[in-house]
Amino acid sequence: MKIITIVGARPQIIKAAALSRVITNQFHDIEEIIVHTGQHYDQNMSDVFFSELAIPKPQINLKVGSSSHGAQTALMIEKIEKVLESNSPDAVVVYGDTNSTLATAIAASKLHIPIVHIEAGLRSFNKKMPEEVNRILCDHVSTLLFSPTKSGFNNLLSEGFLNNYSNNASLDQPNIYHCGDVMYDNSLYFSKLSNQRSNILEKLKLNEEKFILATVHRNDNTDSVIKLTDLFSTFLEITQIHQLKIILPLHPRTSKMMEQLLDPKLLKNIQESNMLIIVEPTGFLDMIALEKNAELIITDSGGVQKEAYFFKKPCIILRPQTEWVEIVETKSAVISDTNSKTILEATETFLSNTELNFPPVFGNGDAASFIAKEMLNQFS
Ligand code: UD1
Ligand code: UDP
């Protein structure tokens, strides 16, 4: 059986590691061709993950790069269509909700190539998020939809998908599954490796020091002068109030927007702060080390909020809503958007409350082998 896996953005490369690993180790009847759209292209947003997570190097890189949503997606569709036509895979695998996912969904569905959507069913119920549009459209042209959570599975049922398992699923008769999260598989697997290989705590002199980890990249936050200013002013305030460092591996999008939008005085304060530590985007093993050792995680990332939960850390979510509703229901995470008061109060609460619960809601760490087995069942 031949599959083409299409990745493009950082989190998709990381997610792809789980399936590629089980294919290499257990499912020798599956031939996987990895195609990179080139949506992310900096060394520390792309290559680093292939090398440190032992993912087979992409056989094809479409080098699409950055542009507006329409231009980027259109160029991807054109190039992905050619790749699919010349390789005739039995199925194409996509992850999550990026423009690379949407472009693949459009190209593959028109060619009648079955789409396997990993991370199906997640909804924020905010269609102003480009990701919400991407994942809804992709789900509705997929043949196998693997949801990491029960709530994601239920969202698919509410949108009219039937829970009627077919041995011969198709575009008009798709199968939906609740199978656990490949990101959880990865966090379990790479956690040990991170202990052995990451030296980021030494590098940042954090071995003996408590700290907070933060990430910011969501377009809603980076592209608004008000939100970006609120966020960075609040970060500086937290470091002062709690005398704790905030480590912030900075997404290139945020870095560019800070230069463009922030008041030069605030920018200078940030640059000169020895408590708000901005670093380049890190590799995954370093990121795990930071997550496991942080007191608290403050983020607008989908993946990082879940990893906070996997490593039993409280999390403040810098978004107006989350598709990972379970982590908020267990009260180990709080939604703050960019509201300074809510962020400050939640920081205070989480730093003094160590009695948090993290019941298992993301599966057993075997989502990728479930998916590989089912693909073989359906397509070989
Ligand atoms: C994309 C995804 C988002 C995901 C995020 C993961 C879409 C619509 N958004 O957002 O869902 O959470 O990836 O990180 O697909 N840039 C660089 N170097 C790079 C990549 C990007 O400098 O290697 C800069 C460019 O200025 C670019 C900007 O970041 O214009 C945004 O990149 P883009 O891929 O369009 O969106 P992300 O914000 O990264
Ligand atoms: N990540 C990383 N280095 C960083 C920031 C994030 O390795 O500097 C990892 C993080 O651990 C998670 C994934 O990237 O696995 C999340 O990607 P991102 O936040 O870019 O996107 P999202 O999950 O919001 O789509």
Short mmCIF file of C-alpha atoms and ligand atoms in Angstrom, two decimals:
data_model
loop_
_atom_site.label_atom_id
_atom_site.label_comp_id
_atom_site.label_asym_id
_atom_site.label_seq_id
_atom_site.Cartn_x
_atom_site.Cartn_y
_atom_site.Cartn_z
CA MET A 1 0.00 0.00 0.00
CA LYS A 2 1.35 3.40 -0.91
CA ILE A 3 0.52 6.57 1.00
CA ILE A 4 1.64 10.13 0.53
CA THR A 5 1.95 12.15 3.72
CA ILE A 6 1.81 15.90 3.23
CA VAL A 7 3.36 18.20 5.83
CA GLY A 8 4.14 21.90 5.72
CA ALA A 9 4.09 23.62 9.10
CA ARG A 10 6.18 22.83 12.21
CA PRO A 11 3.49 20.98 14.19
CA GLN A 12 2.68 18.74 11.23
CA ILE A 13 6.27 17.63 10.88
CA ILE A 14 6.32 16.74 14.58
CA LYS A 15 2.98 14.90 14.35
CA ALA A 16 4.16 12.97 11.27
CA ALA A 17 7.01 11.49 13.32
CA ALA A 18 4.59 9.19 15.18
CA LEU A 19 3.11 7.54 12.09
CA SER A 20 6.44 7.33 10.25
CA ARG A 21 7.95 5.63 13.30
CA VAL A 22 5.33 2.88 13.47
CA ILE A 23 5.43 2.39 9.69
CA THR A 24 9.21 1.94 9.82
CA ASN A 25 9.11 -0.33 12.88
CA GLN A 26 5.96 -2.42 12.44
CA PHE A 27 4.02 -1.85 9.24
CA HIS A 28 6.39 -2.86 6.45
CA ASP A 29 3.52 -3.28 3.99
CA ILE A 30 3.05 0.47 3.94
CA GLU A 31 5.22 2.58 1.67
CA GLU A 32 5.19 6.19 2.83
CA ILE A 33 6.30 9.09 0.64
CA ILE A 34 6.69 12.33 2.58
CA VAL A 35 5.99 15.56 0.73
CA HIS A 36 6.81 18.95 2.28
CA THR A 37 4.87 21.90 0.92
CA GLY A 38 7.55 24.32 2.15
CA GLN A 39 5.01 26.38 4.12
CA HIS A 40 7.62 26.52 6.90
CA TYR A 41 11.19 26.68 5.68
CA ASP A 42 13.56 28.16 8.30
CA GLN A 43 16.01 25.58 9.64
CA ASN A 44 14.53 25.86 13.14
CA MET A 45 10.93 25.64 11.87
CA SER A 46 11.47 22.58 9.66
CA ASP A 47 14.80 20.74 9.11
CA VAL A 48 15.60 20.45 12.81
CA PHE A 49 12.58 18.20 13.34
CA PHE A 50 13.43 15.80 10.51
CA SER A 51 16.90 15.25 11.88
CA GLU A 52 16.22 15.05 15.61
CA LEU A 53 12.96 13.06 15.37
CA ALA A 54 14.36 10.60 12.80
CA ILE A 55 11.63 11.29 10.25
CA PRO A 56 12.54 10.17 6.72
CA LYS A 57 13.60 13.26 4.76
CA PRO A 58 10.82 14.49 2.46
CA GLN A 59 11.26 13.02 -1.02
CA ILE A 60 9.68 16.13 -2.49
CA ASN A 61 9.74 19.75 -1.28
CA LEU A 62 7.31 22.01 -3.12
CA LYS A 63 9.02 25.15 -1.77
CA VAL A 64 5.81 27.13 -1.62
CA GLY A 65 7.00 29.55 1.07
CA SER A 66 5.06 32.44 2.63
CA SER A 67 2.32 34.52 1.03
CA SER A 68 -1.32 35.48 1.53
CA HIS A 69 -3.76 32.66 2.31
CA GLY A 70 -5.19 32.60 -1.21
CA ALA A 71 -1.88 32.76 -3.04
CA GLN A 72 -0.18 30.23 -0.76
CA THR A 73 -3.06 27.74 -0.86
CA ALA A 74 -3.52 28.08 -4.63
CA LEU A 75 0.16 27.43 -5.34
CA MET A 76 0.08 24.42 -3.06
CA ILE A 77 -3.02 22.97 -4.77
CA GLU A 78 -1.37 23.26 -8.17
CA LYS A 79 1.85 21.59 -7.03
CA ILE A 80 0.21 18.91 -4.86
CA GLU A 81 -2.09 17.94 -7.72
CA LYS A 82 0.95 17.19 -9.91
CA VAL A 83 2.60 15.12 -7.19
CA LEU A 84 -0.55 13.09 -6.57
CA GLU A 85 -1.09 12.49 -10.28
CA SER A 86 2.44 11.30 -10.87
CA ASN A 87 2.58 9.03 -7.79
CA SER A 88 -0.97 7.59 -7.71
CA PRO A 89 -1.05 6.80 -4.00
CA ASP A 90 -3.74 4.59 -2.42
CA ALA A 91 -4.38 7.39 0.08
CA VAL A 92 -3.04 10.74 1.19
CA VAL A 93 -2.43 11.53 4.87
CA VAL A 94 -2.85 15.05 6.29
CA TYR A 95 -2.59 16.51 9.77
CA GLY A 96 -4.50 19.22 11.53
CA ASP A 97 -5.67 22.49 10.09
CA THR A 98 -3.06 24.46 8.18
CA ASN A 99 -3.16 25.79 4.64
CA SER A 100 -1.09 22.74 3.62
CA THR A 101 -3.92 20.54 4.95
CA LEU A 102 -6.60 22.47 3.07
CA ALA A 103 -4.65 22.52 -0.20
CA THR A 104 -4.14 18.76 -0.03
CA ALA A 105 -7.80 18.20 0.75
CA ILE A 106 -8.86 20.14 -2.33
CA ALA A 107 -6.31 18.58 -4.69
CA ALA A 108 -6.81 14.98 -3.50
CA SER A 109 -10.60 15.05 -3.35
CA LYS A 110 -10.83 16.26 -6.96
CA LEU A 111 -8.58 13.40 -8.02
CA HIS A 112 -10.70 10.92 -5.99
CA ILE A 113 -7.74 9.94 -3.85
CA PRO A 114 -8.94 8.99 -0.34
CA ILE A 115 -7.91 11.45 2.36
CA VAL A 116 -6.88 10.30 5.82
CA HIS A 117 -7.32 13.22 8.20
CA ILE A 118 -5.42 12.90 11.46
CA GLU A 119 -6.73 15.32 14.10
CA ALA A 120 -10.23 15.35 12.63
CA GLY A 121 -13.29 16.79 14.37
CA LEU A 122 -11.60 19.52 16.43
CA ARG A 123 -13.63 22.71 16.52
CA SER A 124 -13.17 26.09 18.18
CA PHE A 125 -16.54 27.26 16.78
CA ASN A 126 -14.82 30.44 15.64
CA LYS A 127 -14.82 30.58 11.85
CA LYS A 128 -12.70 33.73 11.88
CA MET A 129 -9.76 31.44 12.68
CA PRO A 130 -8.22 30.34 9.38
CA GLU A 131 -7.57 26.97 11.02
CA GLU A 132 -11.28 26.42 11.79
CA VAL A 133 -12.20 26.88 8.13
CA ASN A 134 -9.34 24.63 7.02
CA ARG A 135 -10.25 21.75 9.32
CA ILE A 136 -14.00 21.85 8.60
CA LEU A 137 -13.40 21.81 4.84
CA CYS A 138 -10.84 19.03 5.10
CA ASP A 139 -13.05 16.86 7.32
CA HIS A 140 -15.90 17.05 4.85
CA VAL A 141 -13.87 15.61 1.96
CA SER A 142 -12.03 12.97 4.00
CA THR A 143 -12.55 9.22 3.90
CA LEU A 144 -10.95 8.21 7.21
CA LEU A 145 -11.31 10.75 10.01
CA PHE A 146 -9.23 10.08 13.12
CA SER A 147 -10.24 12.20 16.08
CA PRO A 148 -7.88 12.42 19.06
CA THR A 149 -10.65 13.21 21.55
CA LYS A 150 -14.19 12.15 22.38
CA SER A 151 -15.39 15.75 21.95
CA GLY A 152 -13.85 15.87 18.46
CA PHE A 153 -15.62 12.61 17.59
CA ASN A 154 -18.91 14.05 18.88
CA ASN A 155 -18.42 17.20 16.78
CA LEU A 156 -18.26 14.99 13.68
CA LEU A 157 -21.50 13.26 14.68
CA SER A 158 -23.17 16.68 15.12
CA GLU A 159 -22.07 17.67 11.61
CA GLY A 160 -23.83 14.66 10.13
CA PHE A 161 -21.07 12.04 9.98
CA LEU A 162 -22.46 8.58 10.79
CA ASN A 163 -20.94 6.18 13.26
CA ASN A 164 -21.48 3.28 10.82
CA TYR A 165 -18.20 1.45 10.42
CA SER A 166 -17.57 0.32 6.86
CA ASN A 167 -14.80 -2.06 5.72
CA ASN A 168 -14.78 -0.18 2.49
CA ALA A 169 -14.98 3.49 3.45
CA SER A 170 -15.20 6.13 0.71
CA LEU A 171 -15.62 9.86 0.20
CA ASP A 172 -19.40 9.42 0.30
CA GLN A 173 -19.29 6.87 3.13
CA PRO A 174 -16.48 8.04 5.40
CA ASN A 175 -15.43 6.30 8.61
CA ILE A 176 -14.92 8.24 11.83
CA TYR A 177 -12.78 7.03 14.74
CA HIS A 178 -11.88 8.15 18.25
CA CYS A 179 -8.31 6.88 18.52
CA GLY A 180 -6.20 9.08 20.82
CA ASP A 181 -3.64 11.69 19.91
CA VAL A 182 -0.47 11.09 17.89
CA MET A 183 1.03 14.07 19.75
CA TYR A 184 0.60 12.15 22.99
CA ASP A 185 2.38 9.15 21.38
CA ASN A 186 5.23 11.51 20.52
CA SER A 187 5.48 13.20 23.89
CA LEU A 188 5.76 9.81 25.60
CA TYR A 189 8.32 8.56 23.10
CA PHE A 190 10.53 11.65 22.91
CA SER A 191 10.39 12.53 26.60
CA LYS A 192 13.17 10.04 27.45
CA LEU A 193 15.26 11.18 24.50
CA SER A 194 14.84 14.76 25.63
CA ASN A 195 16.23 13.84 29.08
CA GLN A 196 19.28 12.34 27.41
CA ARG A 197 19.93 14.89 24.68
CA SER A 198 18.57 18.33 25.52
CA ASN A 199 20.91 20.80 27.16
CA ILE A 200 18.67 23.83 26.91
CA LEU A 201 18.24 24.15 30.67
CA GLU A 202 22.04 24.37 31.08
CA LYS A 203 22.31 26.75 28.13
CA LEU A 204 19.71 29.10 29.59
CA LYS A 205 21.09 28.59 33.15
CA LEU A 206 17.74 27.30 34.36
CA ASN A 207 18.83 24.19 36.24
CA GLU A 208 18.39 25.71 39.65
CA GLU A 209 15.75 28.22 38.74
CA LYS A 210 11.97 28.13 38.47
CA PHE A 211 10.55 29.64 35.28
CA ILE A 212 7.46 30.10 33.12
CA LEU A 213 7.39 28.98 29.47
CA ALA A 214 5.44 31.02 26.91
CA THR A 215 4.76 30.90 23.17
CA VAL A 216 2.77 33.29 20.93
CA HIS A 217 2.09 32.98 17.22
CA ARG A 218 -1.67 32.96 16.52
CA ASN A 219 -2.47 35.55 13.81
CA ASP A 220 -5.29 36.99 15.90
CA ASN A 221 -2.70 37.93 18.54
CA THR A 222 0.30 38.85 16.40
CA ASP A 223 -1.54 41.07 13.93
CA SER A 224 -3.29 43.30 16.47
CA VAL A 225 -1.31 46.13 18.01
CA ILE A 226 -3.64 46.15 21.02
CA LYS A 227 -3.39 42.42 21.70
CA LEU A 228 0.35 42.25 21.11
CA THR A 229 0.95 45.22 23.39
CA ASP A 230 -1.31 43.79 26.12
CA LEU A 231 0.42 40.43 25.95
CA PHE A 232 3.98 41.70 26.14
CA SER A 233 3.19 44.29 28.82
CA THR A 234 1.56 41.51 30.86
CA PHE A 235 4.55 39.21 30.39
CA LEU A 236 6.85 41.95 31.73
CA GLU A 237 4.47 42.51 34.66
CA ILE A 238 4.44 38.81 35.56
CA THR A 239 8.24 38.66 35.67
CA GLN A 240 8.22 41.64 38.07
CA ILE A 241 5.40 40.47 40.33
CA HIS A 242 6.60 36.88 40.68
CA GLN A 243 10.32 37.41 40.16
CA LEU A 244 10.25 34.54 37.71
CA LYS A 245 11.81 34.38 34.28
CA ILE A 246 9.56 33.84 31.29
CA ILE A 247 11.25 31.85 28.51
CA LEU A 248 9.71 32.67 25.14
CA PRO A 249 10.86 30.73 22.06
CA LEU A 250 9.66 33.17 19.44
CA HIS A 251 7.86 32.20 16.23
CA PRO A 252 9.23 34.20 13.22
CA ARG A 253 5.77 35.62 12.55
CA THR A 254 5.63 37.17 16.05
CA SER A 255 9.16 38.46 15.84
CA LYS A 256 8.35 40.31 12.62
CA MET A 257 5.08 41.73 13.94
CA MET A 258 6.66 42.92 17.20
CA GLU A 259 9.14 45.01 15.22
CA GLN A 260 6.32 46.44 13.11
CA LEU A 261 3.62 47.04 15.71
CA LEU A 262 5.03 47.55 19.18
CA ASP A 263 5.79 50.96 20.60
CA PRO A 264 9.61 51.41 20.44
CA LYS A 265 9.74 52.02 24.21
CA LEU A 266 7.97 48.74 24.99
CA LEU A 267 10.14 46.93 22.43
CA LYS A 268 13.25 48.32 24.11
CA ASN A 269 12.00 47.23 27.55
CA ILE A 270 11.43 43.73 26.21
CA GLN A 271 14.84 43.58 24.53
CA GLU A 272 16.62 44.84 27.63
CA SER A 273 14.74 42.70 30.13
CA ASN A 274 16.84 40.03 31.79
CA MET A 275 13.67 38.29 33.00
CA LEU A 276 11.67 37.99 29.77
CA ILE A 277 14.05 35.78 27.82
CA ILE A 278 13.31 35.61 24.11
CA VAL A 279 15.03 32.76 22.28
CA GLU A 280 14.90 31.40 18.74
CA PRO A 281 12.32 28.66 18.06
CA THR A 282 13.71 25.50 19.67
CA GLY A 283 13.90 21.90 18.51
CA PHE A 284 11.30 19.49 19.88
CA LEU A 285 13.61 17.81 22.41
CA ASP A 286 14.49 21.22 23.88
CA MET A 287 10.84 22.21 23.88
CA ILE A 288 9.92 19.09 25.84
CA ALA A 289 12.68 19.86 28.37
CA LEU A 290 11.30 23.38 28.82
CA GLU A 291 7.72 22.12 29.14
CA LYS A 292 8.61 19.44 31.67
CA ASN A 293 10.52 21.85 33.88
CA ALA A 294 8.32 24.95 33.70
CA GLU A 295 6.13 25.98 36.63
CA LEU A 296 3.46 27.19 34.26
CA ILE A 297 2.91 27.40 30.50
CA ILE A 298 1.30 30.43 28.83
CA THR A 299 0.52 29.90 25.14
CA ASP A 300 -1.77 30.40 22.17
CA SER A 301 -0.43 27.25 20.48
CA GLY A 302 -2.74 24.29 19.99
CA GLY A 303 0.06 21.78 20.41
CA VAL A 304 1.78 23.44 23.35
CA GLN A 305 -1.44 23.64 25.41
CA LYS A 306 -1.84 19.88 25.01
CA GLU A 307 1.79 19.16 25.82
CA ALA A 308 1.33 21.20 29.00
CA TYR A 309 -1.40 18.73 29.91
CA PHE A 310 0.67 15.67 28.91
CA PHE A 311 3.45 16.83 31.23
CA LYS A 312 0.98 17.78 33.99
CA LYS A 313 1.61 21.50 33.89
CA PRO A 314 -1.01 24.23 34.33
CA CYS A 315 -1.67 26.29 31.24
CA ILE A 316 -3.04 29.73 30.43
CA ILE A 317 -4.50 29.77 26.93
CA LEU A 318 -4.07 33.09 25.11
CA ARG A 319 -7.10 32.58 22.91
CA PRO A 320 -10.83 33.34 23.22
CA GLN A 321 -11.67 29.63 22.94
CA THR A 322 -9.96 26.28 22.47
CA GLU A 323 -10.75 23.15 20.52
CA TRP A 324 -9.04 21.14 23.29
CA VAL A 325 -11.99 21.58 25.64
CA GLU A 326 -11.06 18.67 27.90
CA ILE A 327 -8.04 20.43 29.36
CA VAL A 328 -10.18 23.41 30.39
CA GLU A 329 -12.91 21.15 31.81
CA THR A 330 -10.37 19.52 34.13
CA LYS A 331 -9.43 23.03 35.34
CA SER A 332 -5.74 22.48 34.63
CA ALA A 333 -6.00 25.17 31.94
CA VAL A 334 -7.71 28.54 31.81
CA ILE A 335 -8.79 30.52 28.77
CA SER A 336 -7.63 34.13 29.11
CA ASP A 337 -7.47 35.46 25.55
CA THR A 338 -5.17 38.51 25.86
CA ASN A 339 -6.98 39.90 28.90
CA SER A 340 -4.28 41.13 31.22
CA LYS A 341 -6.37 40.82 34.42
CA THR A 342 -7.34 37.21 33.66
CA ILE A 343 -3.74 36.27 32.80
CA LEU A 344 -2.40 37.85 36.01
CA GLU A 345 -5.07 36.21 38.19
CA ALA A 346 -4.60 32.80 36.60
CA THR A 347 -0.82 33.08 37.00
CA GLU A 348 -1.27 33.86 40.70
CA THR A 349 -3.68 30.93 41.16
CA PHE A 350 -1.63 28.36 39.26
CA LEU A 351 1.67 29.31 40.90
CA SER A 352 0.16 28.73 44.34
CA ASN A 353 -2.04 25.69 43.55
CA THR A 354 -0.23 22.43 43.04
CA GLU A 355 -3.33 20.24 43.41
CA LEU A 356 -4.29 19.84 39.75
CA ASN A 357 -5.81 16.83 37.99
CA PHE A 358 -4.78 15.48 34.60
CA PRO A 359 -7.02 12.47 33.84
CA PRO A 360 -6.03 10.60 30.65
CA VAL A 361 -8.09 11.98 27.76
CA PHE A 362 -5.64 11.67 24.87
CA GLY A 363 -5.43 7.88 24.56
CA ASN A 364 -2.70 5.41 25.52
CA GLY A 365 0.16 6.50 23.31
CA ASP A 366 -0.76 4.04 20.54
CA ALA A 367 -2.83 6.27 18.23
CA ALA A 368 -0.35 6.01 15.36
CA SER A 369 -0.38 2.20 15.26
CA PHE A 370 -4.19 2.21 15.37
CA ILE A 371 -4.19 4.54 12.35
CA ALA A 372 -1.60 2.52 10.40
CA LYS A 373 -3.48 -0.74 11.02
CA GLU A 374 -6.77 0.78 9.88
CA MET A 375 -5.22 2.28 6.74
CA LEU A 376 -3.92 -1.17 5.80
CA ASN A 377 -7.33 -2.64 6.47
CA GLN A 378 -9.06 -0.10 4.24
CA PHE A 379 -6.65 0.47 1.39
CA SER A 380 -4.62 -2.71 0.75
C1 UD1 B 1 0.80 28.25 10.44
C2 UD1 B 1 -0.62 27.70 10.51
C3 UD1 B 1 -1.07 27.64 11.96
C4 UD1 B 1 -0.08 26.88 12.80
C5 UD1 B 1 1.32 27.44 12.62
C6 UD1 B 1 2.31 26.56 13.34
C7 UD1 B 1 -2.06 28.27 8.59
C8 UD1 B 1 -3.18 29.12 8.13
N1 UD1 B 1 -1.56 28.56 9.81
O1 UD1 B 1 0.74 29.58 10.95
O2 UD1 B 1 -2.33 26.98 12.03
O3 UD1 B 1 -0.46 26.98 14.14
O4 UD1 B 1 1.65 27.46 11.23
O5 UD1 B 1 3.50 27.22 13.61
O6 UD1 B 1 -1.66 27.38 7.90
N2 UD1 B 1 7.75 32.52 8.64
C9 UD1 B 1 9.12 32.55 8.61
N3 UD1 B 1 9.79 31.37 8.47
C10 UD1 B 1 9.17 30.16 8.37
C11 UD1 B 1 7.78 30.15 8.40
C12 UD1 B 1 7.08 31.33 8.54
O7 UD1 B 1 9.75 33.61 8.70
O8 UD1 B 1 9.85 29.13 8.26
C13 UD1 B 1 7.02 33.80 8.82
C14 UD1 B 1 6.71 34.49 7.50
O9 UD1 B 1 6.81 35.87 7.69
C15 UD1 B 1 5.26 34.13 7.27
C16 UD1 B 1 4.73 34.06 8.69
O10 UD1 B 1 5.79 33.55 9.48
O11 UD1 B 1 4.59 35.06 6.48
C17 UD1 B 1 3.51 33.18 8.85
O12 UD1 B 1 3.76 31.86 8.36
P1 UD1 B 1 2.53 30.96 7.86
O13 UD1 B 1 3.02 29.59 7.58
O14 UD1 B 1 1.76 31.63 6.81
O15 UD1 B 1 1.57 30.94 9.12
P2 UD1 B 1 1.89 30.62 10.64
O16 UD1 B 1 1.56 31.84 11.43
O17 UD1 B 1 3.24 30.02 10.78
N1 UDP B 2 7.49 23.62 19.29
C1 UDP B 2 8.87 23.45 19.20
N2 UDP B 2 9.68 24.55 19.35
C2 UDP B 2 9.19 25.79 19.60
C3 UDP B 2 7.78 25.95 19.69
C4 UDP B 2 6.96 24.85 19.52
O1 UDP B 2 9.34 22.33 18.99
O2 UDP B 2 9.97 26.74 19.73
C5 UDP B 2 6.62 22.46 19.11
C6 UDP B 2 5.68 22.20 20.27
O3 UDP B 2 6.33 21.43 21.25
C7 UDP B 2 4.53 21.48 19.61
C8 UDP B 2 4.48 22.13 18.23
O4 UDP B 2 5.76 22.72 18.02
O5 UDP B 2 4.80 20.11 19.44
C9 UDP B 2 3.42 23.18 18.21
O6 UDP B 2 3.58 23.99 17.08
P1 UDP B 2 3.02 25.46 16.96
O7 UDP B 2 2.86 26.04 18.31
O8 UDP B 2 3.89 26.15 15.99
O9 UDP B 2 1.62 25.25 16.22
P2 UDP B 2 0.14 24.81 16.68
O10 UDP B 2 0.24 23.58 17.50
O11 UDP B 2 -0.46 25.97 17.40
O12 UDP B 2 -0.55 24.60 15.38
#
